[in-house]
Short mmCIF file of C-alpha atoms and ligand atoms in Angstrom, two decimals:
data_model
loop_
_atom_site.label_atom_id
_atom_site.label_comp_id
_atom_site.label_asym_id
_atom_site.label_seq_id
_atom_site.Cartn_x
_atom_site.Cartn_y
_atom_site.Cartn_z
CA MET A 1 -9.64 72.60 -24.57
CA LEU A 2 -9.78 73.01 -20.79
CA LEU A 3 -11.16 70.14 -18.76
CA THR A 4 -14.12 72.10 -17.39
CA GLU A 5 -14.90 73.50 -20.83
CA THR A 6 -15.03 70.01 -22.36
CA ALA A 7 -17.11 68.68 -19.45
CA ASP A 8 -19.52 71.56 -19.84
CA LYS A 9 -19.86 71.07 -23.61
CA ILE A 10 -20.56 67.36 -23.17
CA LYS A 11 -23.16 68.12 -20.50
CA ARG A 12 -24.91 70.71 -22.69
CA MET A 13 -24.66 68.29 -25.66
CA GLU A 14 -22.63 70.76 -27.68
CA ILE A 15 -20.32 67.79 -28.00
CA ARG A 16 -22.55 64.74 -28.44
CA GLY A 17 -22.71 61.23 -29.88
CA ALA A 18 -21.33 58.33 -27.86
CA GLY A 19 -18.09 58.02 -29.85
CA ARG A 20 -17.45 61.76 -30.04
CA ILE A 21 -17.90 62.35 -26.30
CA ALA A 22 -15.46 59.52 -25.56
CA ARG A 23 -12.83 61.06 -27.86
CA ALA A 24 -13.42 64.56 -26.46
CA ALA A 25 -13.02 63.21 -22.90
CA VAL A 26 -9.69 61.49 -23.57
CA GLU A 27 -8.40 64.59 -25.37
CA ALA A 28 -9.36 66.61 -22.28
CA LEU A 29 -7.55 64.12 -20.01
CA LYS A 30 -4.46 64.40 -22.19
CA THR A 31 -4.47 68.24 -22.13
CA HIS A 32 -5.02 68.15 -18.39
CA ALA A 33 -2.12 65.74 -17.84
CA VAL A 34 0.22 67.89 -19.94
CA SER A 35 -0.74 71.10 -18.12
CA LEU A 36 -0.51 69.76 -14.55
CA GLN A 37 2.42 71.40 -12.74
CA VAL A 38 2.99 68.94 -9.91
CA GLN A 39 6.06 67.03 -8.71
CA GLU A 40 4.60 64.24 -6.59
CA PRO A 41 3.27 61.16 -8.42
CA GLU A 42 0.58 60.78 -5.78
CA VAL A 43 -0.64 64.36 -6.30
CA PHE A 44 -0.61 63.83 -10.08
CA ARG A 45 -2.65 60.65 -9.63
CA ARG A 46 -5.18 62.40 -7.39
CA GLU A 47 -5.56 65.32 -9.79
CA MET A 48 -6.08 62.95 -12.72
CA MET A 49 -8.60 60.88 -10.78
CA SER A 50 -10.68 63.94 -10.03
CA ALA A 51 -10.48 65.01 -13.71
CA ALA A 52 -11.67 61.54 -14.74
CA GLU A 53 -14.55 61.79 -12.30
CA ILE A 54 -15.63 65.19 -13.65
CA LEU A 55 -15.64 63.85 -17.21
CA THR A 56 -17.46 60.59 -16.49
CA GLY A 57 -20.06 62.49 -14.46
CA THR A 58 -21.18 64.59 -17.42
CA ARG A 59 -23.55 62.10 -19.06
CA PRO A 60 -24.54 58.86 -17.39
CA THR A 61 -25.66 56.55 -20.21
CA ALA A 62 -23.05 56.32 -22.99
CA VAL A 63 -20.67 53.68 -21.67
CA SER A 64 -18.08 54.70 -24.27
CA LEU A 65 -17.29 57.58 -21.91
CA PRO A 66 -16.22 55.60 -18.78
CA ASN A 67 -14.67 52.88 -20.98
CA ALA A 68 -12.47 55.41 -22.78
CA VAL A 69 -11.57 57.27 -19.58
CA GLN A 70 -10.71 54.01 -17.83
CA PHE A 71 -8.51 52.93 -20.74
CA VAL A 72 -6.50 56.15 -20.47
CA MET A 73 -6.37 56.14 -16.67
CA GLN A 74 -4.91 52.65 -16.63
CA GLY A 75 -1.71 54.42 -17.67
CA LEU A 76 -1.32 55.45 -14.02
CA ARG A 77 -1.14 51.85 -12.80
CA THR A 78 2.50 51.14 -13.48
CA ALA A 79 4.02 54.63 -13.78
CA LYS A 80 6.52 55.46 -11.02
CA THR A 81 7.21 59.11 -11.79
CA VAL A 82 5.06 62.04 -12.90
CA GLU A 83 6.87 62.04 -16.24
CA GLU A 84 6.12 58.37 -16.84
CA ALA A 85 2.50 58.82 -15.87
CA ARG A 86 2.08 61.87 -18.11
CA ASP A 87 3.67 60.11 -21.09
CA GLU A 88 1.50 57.08 -20.61
CA ILE A 89 -1.70 59.15 -20.37
CA VAL A 90 -0.76 60.98 -23.60
CA ARG A 91 0.11 57.72 -25.37
CA ARG A 92 -3.13 56.04 -24.33
CA ALA A 93 -5.28 59.06 -25.24
CA ASP A 94 -3.71 59.17 -28.71
CA THR A 95 -4.19 55.42 -29.09
CA PHE A 96 -7.87 55.66 -28.18
CA VAL A 97 -8.54 58.51 -30.62
CA HIS A 98 -6.72 56.68 -33.40
CA ASP A 99 -8.31 53.29 -32.72
CA SER A 100 -11.84 54.60 -32.27
CA THR A 101 -11.67 56.57 -35.51
CA HIS A 102 -10.40 53.47 -37.26
CA ALA A 103 -13.15 51.38 -35.61
CA VAL A 104 -15.85 53.58 -37.12
CA GLU A 105 -14.27 53.18 -40.59
CA ARG A 106 -14.07 49.41 -40.16
CA ILE A 107 -17.71 49.25 -39.03
CA GLY A 108 -18.60 51.19 -42.17
CA GLU A 109 -16.84 48.62 -44.37
CA ILE A 110 -18.48 45.66 -42.64
CA GLY A 111 -21.89 47.32 -42.42
CA ALA A 112 -21.85 48.24 -46.11
CA ARG A 113 -21.75 44.52 -46.96
CA HIS A 114 -25.08 44.08 -45.21
CA ILE A 115 -26.69 46.71 -47.42
CA SER A 116 -27.90 45.59 -50.84
CA ASP A 117 -28.21 47.58 -54.00
CA GLY A 118 -31.64 49.20 -54.03
CA ASP A 119 -32.17 49.00 -50.25
CA VAL A 120 -34.28 51.53 -48.40
CA ILE A 121 -32.72 52.15 -44.99
CA LEU A 122 -34.18 53.75 -41.90
CA THR A 123 -31.88 55.40 -39.35
CA HIS A 124 -32.67 57.16 -36.08
CA CYS A 125 -30.77 59.97 -34.36
CA ASN A 126 -27.26 60.87 -35.49
CA SER A 127 -24.82 58.02 -35.18
CA GLU A 128 -21.44 58.21 -36.87
CA ALA A 129 -21.18 54.40 -36.75
CA ALA A 130 -24.58 53.89 -38.42
CA LEU A 131 -23.86 56.64 -40.94
CA ALA A 132 -20.46 55.08 -41.71
CA CYS A 133 -22.28 51.95 -42.97
CA ILE A 134 -24.69 53.97 -45.09
CA LEU A 135 -21.98 56.23 -46.51
CA ALA A 136 -19.68 53.29 -47.32
CA ALA A 137 -22.49 51.42 -49.08
CA HIS A 138 -23.23 54.48 -51.19
CA GLY A 139 -19.68 55.76 -51.69
CA LYS A 140 -17.07 53.00 -51.86
CA ALA A 141 -19.46 50.19 -52.75
CA GLY A 142 -21.46 52.40 -55.16
CA LYS A 143 -24.84 50.96 -54.15
CA GLU A 144 -28.04 52.76 -55.06
CA ILE A 145 -29.78 53.36 -51.72
CA GLU A 146 -32.47 55.54 -50.19
CA VAL A 147 -32.71 56.61 -46.56
CA TYR A 148 -35.48 57.54 -44.15
CA ALA A 149 -34.15 59.70 -41.30
CA THR A 150 -36.20 60.60 -38.24
CA GLU A 151 -36.42 64.08 -36.76
CA VAL A 152 -35.41 62.93 -33.21
CA ARG A 153 -37.36 64.97 -30.71
CA PRO A 154 -36.58 66.96 -28.68
CA GLN A 155 -33.01 67.80 -29.78
CA ASN A 156 -33.51 67.26 -33.51
CA GLN A 157 -30.26 65.37 -34.13
CA GLY A 158 -31.95 64.17 -37.34
CA LEU A 159 -30.99 67.51 -38.87
CA LEU A 160 -27.31 66.58 -38.55
CA THR A 161 -28.04 63.26 -40.20
CA ILE A 162 -29.90 64.70 -43.18
CA ARG A 163 -27.15 67.29 -43.66
CA THR A 164 -24.55 64.51 -43.98
CA LEU A 165 -26.75 62.38 -46.23
CA ASN A 166 -27.55 65.36 -48.42
CA GLU A 167 -23.86 66.24 -48.77
CA ALA A 168 -23.18 62.66 -49.85
CA GLY A 169 -25.92 62.96 -52.49
CA ILE A 170 -28.03 60.18 -50.97
CA ARG A 171 -31.77 60.29 -51.64
CA THR A 172 -33.25 60.96 -48.19
CA ASN A 173 -36.71 61.27 -46.64
CA TYR A 174 -36.99 63.28 -43.42
CA ILE A 175 -39.85 62.16 -41.19
CA VAL A 176 -41.23 62.83 -37.70
CA ASP A 177 -40.40 60.11 -35.17
CA SER A 178 -44.02 59.00 -34.96
CA ALA A 179 -44.19 58.29 -38.72
CA VAL A 180 -41.94 55.23 -38.50
CA ARG A 181 -44.73 52.64 -38.41
CA TYR A 182 -46.50 54.42 -41.25
CA PHE A 183 -43.44 53.93 -43.46
CA ILE A 184 -42.05 50.66 -42.09
CA ASN A 185 -43.28 48.52 -44.98
CA GLU A 186 -41.19 50.62 -47.36
CA ILE A 187 -38.03 49.92 -45.33
CA ASP A 188 -35.65 47.01 -46.05
CA LEU A 189 -33.25 47.58 -43.21
CA VAL A 190 -33.00 49.64 -40.03
CA ILE A 191 -29.51 50.74 -38.94
CA VAL A 192 -28.96 52.60 -35.67
CA GLY A 193 -26.03 53.33 -33.39
CA ALA A 194 -25.66 52.56 -29.68
CA ASP A 195 -24.80 54.34 -26.49
CA ALA A 196 -24.39 51.09 -24.61
CA VAL A 197 -24.71 47.35 -25.18
CA ALA A 198 -25.48 45.17 -22.16
CA VAL A 199 -24.14 41.67 -21.57
CA ASN A 200 -27.52 40.19 -22.57
CA GLY A 201 -27.28 41.90 -25.97
CA ALA A 202 -29.85 44.60 -25.20
CA VAL A 203 -28.96 47.93 -26.78
CA VAL A 204 -29.40 51.34 -25.20
CA ASN A 205 -29.81 54.05 -27.80
CA LYS A 206 -31.64 57.32 -28.45
CA ILE A 207 -35.22 57.44 -27.16
CA GLY A 208 -37.55 56.03 -29.80
CA THR A 209 -35.16 53.27 -30.90
CA ALA A 210 -37.11 50.58 -29.03
CA GLN A 211 -40.36 51.65 -30.69
CA ILE A 212 -38.69 51.50 -34.09
CA ALA A 213 -37.35 48.04 -33.27
CA LEU A 214 -40.84 46.92 -32.29
CA ALA A 215 -42.29 48.20 -35.57
CA ALA A 216 -39.44 46.53 -37.51
CA HIS A 217 -39.96 43.27 -35.63
CA GLU A 218 -43.67 43.26 -36.43
CA ALA A 219 -42.96 44.01 -40.10
CA ARG A 220 -40.12 41.40 -40.27
CA THR A 221 -37.69 44.14 -41.22
CA ASN A 222 -34.01 43.58 -40.41
CA PHE A 223 -32.71 45.64 -37.51
CA ILE A 224 -28.94 46.21 -37.27
CA VAL A 225 -26.94 48.07 -34.63
CA ALA A 226 -23.54 49.63 -35.41
CA ALA A 227 -21.48 49.77 -32.22
CA GLU A 228 -17.77 49.93 -31.50
CA THR A 229 -16.54 47.44 -28.88
CA TYR A 230 -16.02 50.25 -26.35
CA LYS A 231 -19.80 50.76 -26.30
CA PHE A 232 -20.23 47.38 -24.56
CA ALA A 233 -20.86 47.73 -20.84
CA PRO A 234 -18.59 45.49 -18.71
CA ARG A 235 -20.34 46.18 -15.42
CA THR A 236 -23.59 44.71 -16.71
CA ILE A 237 -21.86 41.35 -16.12
CA PHE A 238 -22.22 42.10 -12.41
CA GLY A 239 -25.89 42.91 -12.77
CA GLU A 240 -25.32 46.66 -12.85
CA LEU A 241 -28.04 48.41 -14.84
CA ILE A 242 -27.27 51.11 -17.39
CA GLN A 243 -28.56 54.41 -16.11
CA ILE A 244 -30.96 56.15 -18.47
CA GLU A 245 -30.36 59.88 -18.61
CA GLU A 246 -33.42 62.06 -18.11
CA ARG A 247 -32.92 65.66 -19.15
CA GLU A 248 -34.62 68.87 -18.13
CA ALA A 249 -38.23 69.82 -18.91
CA GLY A 250 -37.09 72.94 -20.74
CA GLU A 251 -36.16 70.77 -23.72
CA LEU A 252 -39.88 70.03 -24.21
CA LEU A 253 -41.69 73.10 -22.94
CA PRO A 254 -40.76 76.64 -23.99
CA PRO A 255 -39.65 78.96 -21.13
CA GLU A 256 -42.91 80.93 -21.18
CA LEU A 257 -44.81 77.75 -20.26
CA ALA A 258 -42.48 76.72 -17.44
CA GLY A 259 -44.65 76.20 -14.38
CA ALA A 260 -47.86 76.86 -16.33
CA PHE A 261 -49.29 73.40 -15.64
CA PRO A 262 -48.85 72.60 -11.95
CA HIS A 263 -50.41 69.13 -12.32
CA VAL A 264 -48.20 68.13 -15.24
CA ARG A 265 -44.80 66.57 -14.83
CA VAL A 266 -42.63 66.63 -17.94
CA ARG A 267 -40.70 63.40 -18.46
CA ASN A 268 -37.72 63.55 -20.80
CA PRO A 269 -35.74 60.28 -20.89
CA VAL A 270 -33.25 60.51 -23.75
CA PHE A 271 -32.50 56.81 -24.22
CA ASP A 272 -34.40 53.54 -24.19
CA VAL A 273 -33.59 49.84 -24.18
CA THR A 274 -34.11 47.60 -27.20
CA PRO A 275 -34.24 43.93 -26.19
CA ALA A 276 -31.82 41.53 -27.86
CA ASN A 277 -34.58 39.54 -29.56
CA PHE A 278 -35.46 42.56 -31.72
CA ILE A 279 -31.87 42.86 -32.98
CA ASP A 280 -30.58 40.81 -35.91
CA LEU A 281 -26.94 41.81 -35.77
CA ILE A 282 -24.50 44.08 -33.97
CA ILE A 283 -21.70 45.31 -36.19
CA THR A 284 -18.49 45.99 -34.31
CA GLU A 285 -15.03 46.76 -35.68
CA ARG A 286 -14.11 43.14 -34.82
CA GLY A 287 -16.89 41.77 -36.96
CA ALA A 288 -20.66 41.34 -36.96
CA ILE A 289 -22.07 39.36 -34.05
CA PRO A 290 -25.52 38.24 -32.95
CA PRO A 291 -26.51 40.10 -29.75
CA SER A 292 -26.21 36.82 -27.83
CA LEU A 293 -22.42 37.09 -28.19
CA ALA A 294 -22.15 40.39 -26.30
CA TYR A 295 -20.37 38.62 -23.40
CA LEU A 296 -17.59 37.58 -25.76
CA ILE A 297 -16.87 41.19 -26.72
CA ILE A 298 -16.85 42.26 -23.07
CA SER A 299 -14.58 39.44 -21.93
CA GLU A 300 -12.23 39.13 -24.93
CA HIS A 301 -11.98 42.66 -26.23
CA LEU A 302 -12.53 44.75 -23.12
CA GLY A 303 -10.67 42.33 -20.88
CA TRP A 304 -13.52 41.93 -18.42
CA GLY A 305 -13.52 38.24 -17.68
CA ILE A 306 -13.86 36.25 -14.52
CA GLU A 307 -10.69 37.77 -12.99
CA GLU A 308 -12.05 41.32 -13.19
CA PHE A 309 -15.30 40.02 -11.76
CA GLN A 310 -13.42 38.51 -8.81
CA LYS A 311 -11.42 41.69 -8.29
CA ALA A 312 -14.51 43.88 -8.39
CA PHE A 313 -16.23 41.70 -5.80
CA HIS A 314 -13.06 41.11 -3.76
CA ILE A 315 -13.34 37.39 -4.28
CA ASP A 316 -10.12 35.58 -3.52
CA ALA A 317 -9.97 32.63 -5.89
CA LYS A 318 -7.86 30.57 -3.39
CA ASN A 319 -10.42 31.04 -0.64
CA GLN A 320 -13.05 29.63 -2.90
CA GLU A 321 -11.35 26.25 -3.25
P1 LIG B 401 -22.20 57.37 -32.43
C1 LIG B 401 -26.14 59.44 -29.52
O1 LIG B 401 -26.48 59.96 -28.29
C2 LIG B 401 -27.30 58.73 -30.19
O2 LIG B 401 -28.10 58.00 -29.28
C3 LIG B 401 -26.55 57.85 -31.15
O3 LIG B 401 -27.34 56.81 -31.68
C4 LIG B 401 -25.43 57.34 -30.23
O4 LIG B 401 -25.06 58.48 -29.46
C5 LIG B 401 -24.25 56.73 -30.90
O5 LIG B 401 -23.59 57.67 -31.69
P2 LIG B 401 -26.62 61.57 -28.00
O6 LIG B 401 -25.25 62.04 -27.58
O7 LIG B 401 -21.17 57.10 -31.36
O8 LIG B 401 -27.16 62.27 -29.20
O9 LIG B 401 -22.41 56.17 -33.32
O10 LIG B 401 -27.58 61.62 -26.83
O11 LIG B 401 -21.91 58.63 -33.18
#
């Protein structure tokens, strides 16, 4: 797929889901690198940088997107010729797609162990990582489970979720987002995905997640997040906040009502922040961690330790002595 086509589909949410957009972006980088007809390494680098910028600019919240793009673009660091750079971009893009697919499977295996026979699970939005846990518990582990899936206004991603659950033959209840507290006492476990995990263990996910976490907290219901390590946000170490995407009013009001209420401003944030103290566990492909260990994932598995911090802030370690 062409770069602009992929960027456009991600923006319009035709391609959506934090993991899927990351994979689509690296595939687009790969295609772009292969199709670039340039001789000069510097020109190749510039072209790739602008492609990376276009892709990362499509949606601001899911950190999987810049993390994946950065992983692939690191291939330009050591390459001396266009050929070397191209090969490295292709190799890294393939590695990311392979590893991220494997990560989701691994999360499913680990997550399934946290689901007991007879559990009633609530999930919100459409997360392949969260669904991997539910599907593995039902399929491979053969546990008898029941699911409550929310509708997910305004884009109705819940429809995708109930389609998958139905195909798997899992008993499912489809509810409006606002019915969560009404049903919370029937739920044993909440499992959601993540678009970003901050260094303090707070999780950014589909709007409504924080309300669900609050209801679960009040009802003493376990709340688990399924998130690959590339959903952790390195720059939150430096105090950078995760930007919450706010989408257009047209997603809430039909076109015939556009401009009909001059005193009304439509607000449409599509993500919210669930504080770490509402989260029991984050399941990554490296294992399940308490949210308080988010720094460990960022430093050990994403390579963002003190050295990166110094580089980012131009701190010369010797000058500090
Ligand atoms: P996976 C989605 O965002 C949802 O918020 C979902 O929970 C999250 O990405 C993670 O999804 P959107 O693209 O990567 O629907 O687990 O706005 O599939």
